[in-house]
Each structure stands twice: as C-alpha cells, then as structure tokens.
Short mmCIF file of C-alpha atoms in Angstrom, two decimals:
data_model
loop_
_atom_site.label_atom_id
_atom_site.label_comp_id
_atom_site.label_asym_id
_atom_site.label_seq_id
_atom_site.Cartn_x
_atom_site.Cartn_y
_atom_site.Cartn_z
CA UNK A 1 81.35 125.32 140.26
CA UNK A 2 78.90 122.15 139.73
CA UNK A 3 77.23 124.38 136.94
CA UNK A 4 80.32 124.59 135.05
CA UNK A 5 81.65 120.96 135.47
CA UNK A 6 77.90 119.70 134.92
CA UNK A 7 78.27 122.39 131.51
CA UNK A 8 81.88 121.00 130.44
CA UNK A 9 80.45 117.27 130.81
CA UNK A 10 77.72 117.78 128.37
CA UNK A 11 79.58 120.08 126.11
CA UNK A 12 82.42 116.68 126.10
CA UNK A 13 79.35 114.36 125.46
CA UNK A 14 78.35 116.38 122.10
CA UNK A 15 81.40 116.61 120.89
CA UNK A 16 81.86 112.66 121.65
CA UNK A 17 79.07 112.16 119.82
CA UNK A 18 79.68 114.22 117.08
CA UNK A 19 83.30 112.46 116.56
CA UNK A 20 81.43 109.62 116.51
CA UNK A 21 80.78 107.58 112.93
CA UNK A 22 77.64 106.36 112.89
CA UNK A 23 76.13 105.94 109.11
CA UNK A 24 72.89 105.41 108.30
CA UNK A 25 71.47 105.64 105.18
CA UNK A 26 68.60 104.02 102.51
CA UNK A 27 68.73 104.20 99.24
CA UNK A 28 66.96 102.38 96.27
CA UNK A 29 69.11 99.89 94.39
CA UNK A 30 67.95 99.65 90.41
CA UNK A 31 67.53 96.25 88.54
CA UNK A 32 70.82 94.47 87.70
CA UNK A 33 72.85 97.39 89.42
CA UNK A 34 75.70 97.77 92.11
CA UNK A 35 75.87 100.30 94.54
CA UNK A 36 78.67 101.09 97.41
CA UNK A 37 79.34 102.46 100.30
CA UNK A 38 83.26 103.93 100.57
CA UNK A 39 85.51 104.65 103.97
CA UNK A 40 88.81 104.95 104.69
CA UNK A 41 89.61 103.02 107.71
CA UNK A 42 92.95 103.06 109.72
CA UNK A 43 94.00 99.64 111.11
CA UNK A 44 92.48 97.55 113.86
CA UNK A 45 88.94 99.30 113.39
CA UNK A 46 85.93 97.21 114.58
CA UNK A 47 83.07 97.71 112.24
CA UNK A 48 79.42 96.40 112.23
CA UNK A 49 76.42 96.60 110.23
CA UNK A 50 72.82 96.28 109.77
CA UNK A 51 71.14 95.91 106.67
CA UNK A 52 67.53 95.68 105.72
CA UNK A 53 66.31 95.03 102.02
CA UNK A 54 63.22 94.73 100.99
CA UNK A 55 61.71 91.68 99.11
CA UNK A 56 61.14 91.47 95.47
CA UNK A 57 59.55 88.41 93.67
CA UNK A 58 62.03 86.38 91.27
CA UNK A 59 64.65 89.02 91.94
CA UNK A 60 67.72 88.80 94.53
CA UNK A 61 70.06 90.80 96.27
CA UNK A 62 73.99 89.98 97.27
CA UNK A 63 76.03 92.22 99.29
CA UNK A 64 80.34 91.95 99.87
CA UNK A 65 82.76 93.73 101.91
CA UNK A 66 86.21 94.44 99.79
CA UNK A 67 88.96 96.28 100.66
CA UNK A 68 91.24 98.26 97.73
CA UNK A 69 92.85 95.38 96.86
CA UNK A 70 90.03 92.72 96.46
CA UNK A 71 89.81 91.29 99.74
CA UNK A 72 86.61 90.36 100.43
CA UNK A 73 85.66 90.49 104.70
CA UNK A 74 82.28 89.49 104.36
CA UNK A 75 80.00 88.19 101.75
CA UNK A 76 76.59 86.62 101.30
CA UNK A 77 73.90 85.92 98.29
CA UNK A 78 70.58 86.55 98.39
CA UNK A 79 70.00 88.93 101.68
CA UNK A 80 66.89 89.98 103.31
CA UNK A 81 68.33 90.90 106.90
CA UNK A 82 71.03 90.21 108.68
CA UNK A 83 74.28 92.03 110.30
CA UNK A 84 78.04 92.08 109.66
CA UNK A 85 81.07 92.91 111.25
CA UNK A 86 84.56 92.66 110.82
CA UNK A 87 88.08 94.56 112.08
CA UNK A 88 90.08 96.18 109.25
CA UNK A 89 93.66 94.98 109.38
CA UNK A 90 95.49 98.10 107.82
CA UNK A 91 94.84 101.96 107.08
CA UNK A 92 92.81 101.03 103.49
CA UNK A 93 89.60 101.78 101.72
CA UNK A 94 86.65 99.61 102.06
CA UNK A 95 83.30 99.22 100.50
CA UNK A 96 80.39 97.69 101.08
CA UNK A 97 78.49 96.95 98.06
CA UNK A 98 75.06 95.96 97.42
CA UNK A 99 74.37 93.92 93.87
CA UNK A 100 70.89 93.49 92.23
CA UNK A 101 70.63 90.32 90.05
CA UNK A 102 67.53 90.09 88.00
CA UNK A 103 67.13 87.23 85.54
CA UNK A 104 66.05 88.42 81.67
CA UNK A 105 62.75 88.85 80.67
CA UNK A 106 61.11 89.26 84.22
CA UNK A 107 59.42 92.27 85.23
CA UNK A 108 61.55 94.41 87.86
CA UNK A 109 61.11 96.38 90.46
CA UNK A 110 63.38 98.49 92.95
CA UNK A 111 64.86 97.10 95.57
CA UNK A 112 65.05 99.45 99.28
CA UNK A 113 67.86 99.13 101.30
CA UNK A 114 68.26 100.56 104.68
CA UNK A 115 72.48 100.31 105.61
CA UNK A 116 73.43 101.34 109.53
CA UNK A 117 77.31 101.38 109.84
CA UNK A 118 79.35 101.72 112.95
CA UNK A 119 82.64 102.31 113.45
CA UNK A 120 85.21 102.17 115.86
CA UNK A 121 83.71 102.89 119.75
CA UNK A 122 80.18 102.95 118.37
CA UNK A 123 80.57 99.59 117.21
CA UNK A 124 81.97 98.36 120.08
CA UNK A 125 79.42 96.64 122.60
CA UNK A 126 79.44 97.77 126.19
CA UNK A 127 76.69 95.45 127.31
CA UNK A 128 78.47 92.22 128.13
CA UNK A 129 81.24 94.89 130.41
CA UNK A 130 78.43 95.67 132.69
CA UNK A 131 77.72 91.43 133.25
CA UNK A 132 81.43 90.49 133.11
CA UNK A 133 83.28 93.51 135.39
CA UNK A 134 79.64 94.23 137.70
CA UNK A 135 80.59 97.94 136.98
CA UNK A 136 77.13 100.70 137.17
CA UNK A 137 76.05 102.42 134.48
CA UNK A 138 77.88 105.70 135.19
CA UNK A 139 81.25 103.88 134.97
CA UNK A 140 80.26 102.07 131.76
CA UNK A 141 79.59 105.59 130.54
CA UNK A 142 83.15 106.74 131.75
CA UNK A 143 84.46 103.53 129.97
CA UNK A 144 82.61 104.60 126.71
CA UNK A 145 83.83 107.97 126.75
CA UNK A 146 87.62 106.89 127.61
CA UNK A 147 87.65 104.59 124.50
CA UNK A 148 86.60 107.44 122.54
CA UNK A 149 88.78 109.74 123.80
CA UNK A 150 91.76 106.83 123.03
CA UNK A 151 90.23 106.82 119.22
CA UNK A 152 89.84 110.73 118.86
CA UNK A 153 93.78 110.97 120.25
CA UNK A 154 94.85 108.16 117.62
CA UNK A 155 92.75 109.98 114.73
CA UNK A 156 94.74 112.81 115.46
CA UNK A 157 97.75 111.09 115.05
CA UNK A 158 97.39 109.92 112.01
CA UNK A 159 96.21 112.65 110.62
CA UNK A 160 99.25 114.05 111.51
CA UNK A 161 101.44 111.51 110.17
CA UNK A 162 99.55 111.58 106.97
CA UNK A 163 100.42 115.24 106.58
CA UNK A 164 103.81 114.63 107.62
CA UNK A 165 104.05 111.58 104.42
CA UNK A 166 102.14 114.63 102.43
CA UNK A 167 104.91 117.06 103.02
CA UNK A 168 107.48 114.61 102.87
CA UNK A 169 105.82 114.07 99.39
CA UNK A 170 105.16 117.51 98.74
CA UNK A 171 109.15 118.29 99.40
CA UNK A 172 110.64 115.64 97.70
CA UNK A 173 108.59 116.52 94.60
CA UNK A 174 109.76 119.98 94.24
CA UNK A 175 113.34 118.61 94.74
CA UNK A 176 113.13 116.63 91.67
CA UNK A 177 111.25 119.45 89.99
CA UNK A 178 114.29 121.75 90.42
CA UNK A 179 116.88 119.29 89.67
CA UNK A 180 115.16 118.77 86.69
CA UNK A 181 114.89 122.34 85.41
CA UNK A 182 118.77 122.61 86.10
CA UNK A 183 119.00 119.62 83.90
CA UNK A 184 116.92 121.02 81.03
CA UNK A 185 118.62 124.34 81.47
CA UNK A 186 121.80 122.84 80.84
CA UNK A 187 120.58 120.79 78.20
CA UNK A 188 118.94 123.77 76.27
CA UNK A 189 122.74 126.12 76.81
CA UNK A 190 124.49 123.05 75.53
CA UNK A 191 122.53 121.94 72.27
CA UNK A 192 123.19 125.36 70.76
CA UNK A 193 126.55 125.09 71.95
CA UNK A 194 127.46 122.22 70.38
CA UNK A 195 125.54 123.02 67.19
CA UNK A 196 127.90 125.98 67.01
CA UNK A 197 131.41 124.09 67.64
CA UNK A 198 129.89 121.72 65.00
CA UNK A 199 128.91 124.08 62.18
CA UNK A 200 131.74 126.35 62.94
CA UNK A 201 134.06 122.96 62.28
CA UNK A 202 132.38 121.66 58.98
CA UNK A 203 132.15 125.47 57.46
CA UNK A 204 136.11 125.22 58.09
CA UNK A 205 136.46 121.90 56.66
CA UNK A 206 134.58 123.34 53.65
CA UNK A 207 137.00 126.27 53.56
CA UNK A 208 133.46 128.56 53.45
CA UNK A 209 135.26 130.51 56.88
CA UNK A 210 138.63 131.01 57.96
#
C-alpha cells in the first residue's frame, strides 16, 4: 500500500514537471541582427527571465518584450546580465527579442546568448512562503504542486474553450459556405433563364419567331 502511494507520488511529480515550461536555450546572435523568442500566453501568467550575453568590443546588445500588438513589457539597451519579469494581461503572443547593433566599418564578431524562461508555477518563487507562513519543506512542496495542479486544470480549460471558438468557427463557416452555393446555384439557373425570356422577346419583336 505505501509502495503504491510512494509510486503514484513520483509518477505525479514527473508529470508535474513535465507540464512544467521551463525554456532554456543559447544561441548565437549575428552582427546587426534580431532574433526572438515566441509563446502564446493566456492571461495573468507570471513570467521571468535570465539572460546572459557575452561581451563584444565596440558592439552592443538590446533586448524588448512585445506582445502582438506592440506593447512593449520590458526593455533595456546595451545588456550584459540581468533578469526580467512581467505578468501577461490577456491570452496573446509574446516575444522576447534580442537586437545586435554594430556601428559601420568595425570588425564584428558573434554575440552568445544564454535565455532561461519560466512560466507560470516555475516562475513563481516559493522561498519567501517558507519565511512569511513558517510552513516545512514538505508543505511548500504540497503548495508547489497544488498551484500546478490549479494551472494544469486552467490549461485544460482553455484549451477547451479554444476548440469550442474553433468549432464555433469551423460551423459557422460551412454555414456561409452552403448558403452561398444555394446562392450561386440560383444565380447560375436564373442567368440562362433570363437570357432566354430576353432573346425569345427581341427575336419576336424582330418578327424572326412567332
């Protein structure tokens, strides 16, 4: 009995951490060039970063935080290290972007960037709990891993209310496909239809048919 609930607890735990998003990539950033990093975010989503780029004489490096529609969350010129965070205020896309500025006529090199995103529960600091509520490390743990559950449960629902808009979409789409194929069916019966009442009339008037 303590095997299995000691064999459910860690099989939870992987698949906690698993649901997790925890980014972390480095990449090397050209002379004069921009590179991002996309997400889709729903709303109130705490995200952090750490960034690390490496040092180049006579050459800079600025980084900004946008969403889709050219909001910028956080922004600074010429980084070397540092960390930002910031808590999305609706379901959007957002990128961070990294921007190499090199002035003319100066030898360049490539710039390294290391980029650590977290998202969500993994972003969210459990250190200052333990000082503030006295709790042990167990029930920090347990605190963790209900906050996650909470965030799994809400992914869930809205992925489900995105498929819902989807086949709302999907439906209303082949509605107006149909009622436009009636329209263009009646159209295409009524154009000869009229051509023939019309031709029929002017031969008549011409006296070339009785």
């Amino acid at each position: 009995m303590y095997l299995n609930r000691f064999t459910a607890a860690i099989a939870f735990c992987i698949i906690s951490y698993l649901l997790c998003y925890v980014e972390c990539i480095m990449f090397h950033l050209p002379p004069n060039s921009q590179k991002c990093l996309r997400e889709e975010l729903r709303e109130n989503v705490l995200i952090t970063g750490e960034y690390d780029v490496s040092e180049a004489p006579g050459q800079r490096v600025d980084y900004v935080v946008t969403d889709s529609k050219g909001h910028i969350f956080s922004q600074k010129d010429e980084v070397n290290r540092g960390k930002f965070s910031f808590v999305s205020e609706t379901y959007d896309t957002f990128e961070i972007c990294f921007i190499s500025r090199v002035p003319h006529q100066q030898r360049t090199i490539f710039h390294e960037v290391s980029l650590n995103v977290k998202t969500g529960v993994e972003a969210k600091s459990y250190e200052g709990l333990n000082e503030a509520a006295k709790l042990k490390p167990m029930e920090i743990e347990l605190k963790r891993l209900e906050d996650l559950s909470e965030s799994v449960v809400q992914d869930f629902a809205d992925m489900k209310k995105r498929e819902e808009e989807m086949r709302d979409t999907n439906e209303s789409t082949t509605n107006r496909v149909f009622y436009l194929s009636i329209f263009s069916i009646f159209i295409l019966l009524a154009l000869p239809t009229w051509q023939i009442l019309y031709l029929r009339k002017y031969f008549k008037s011409k006296k070339l048919i009785e």
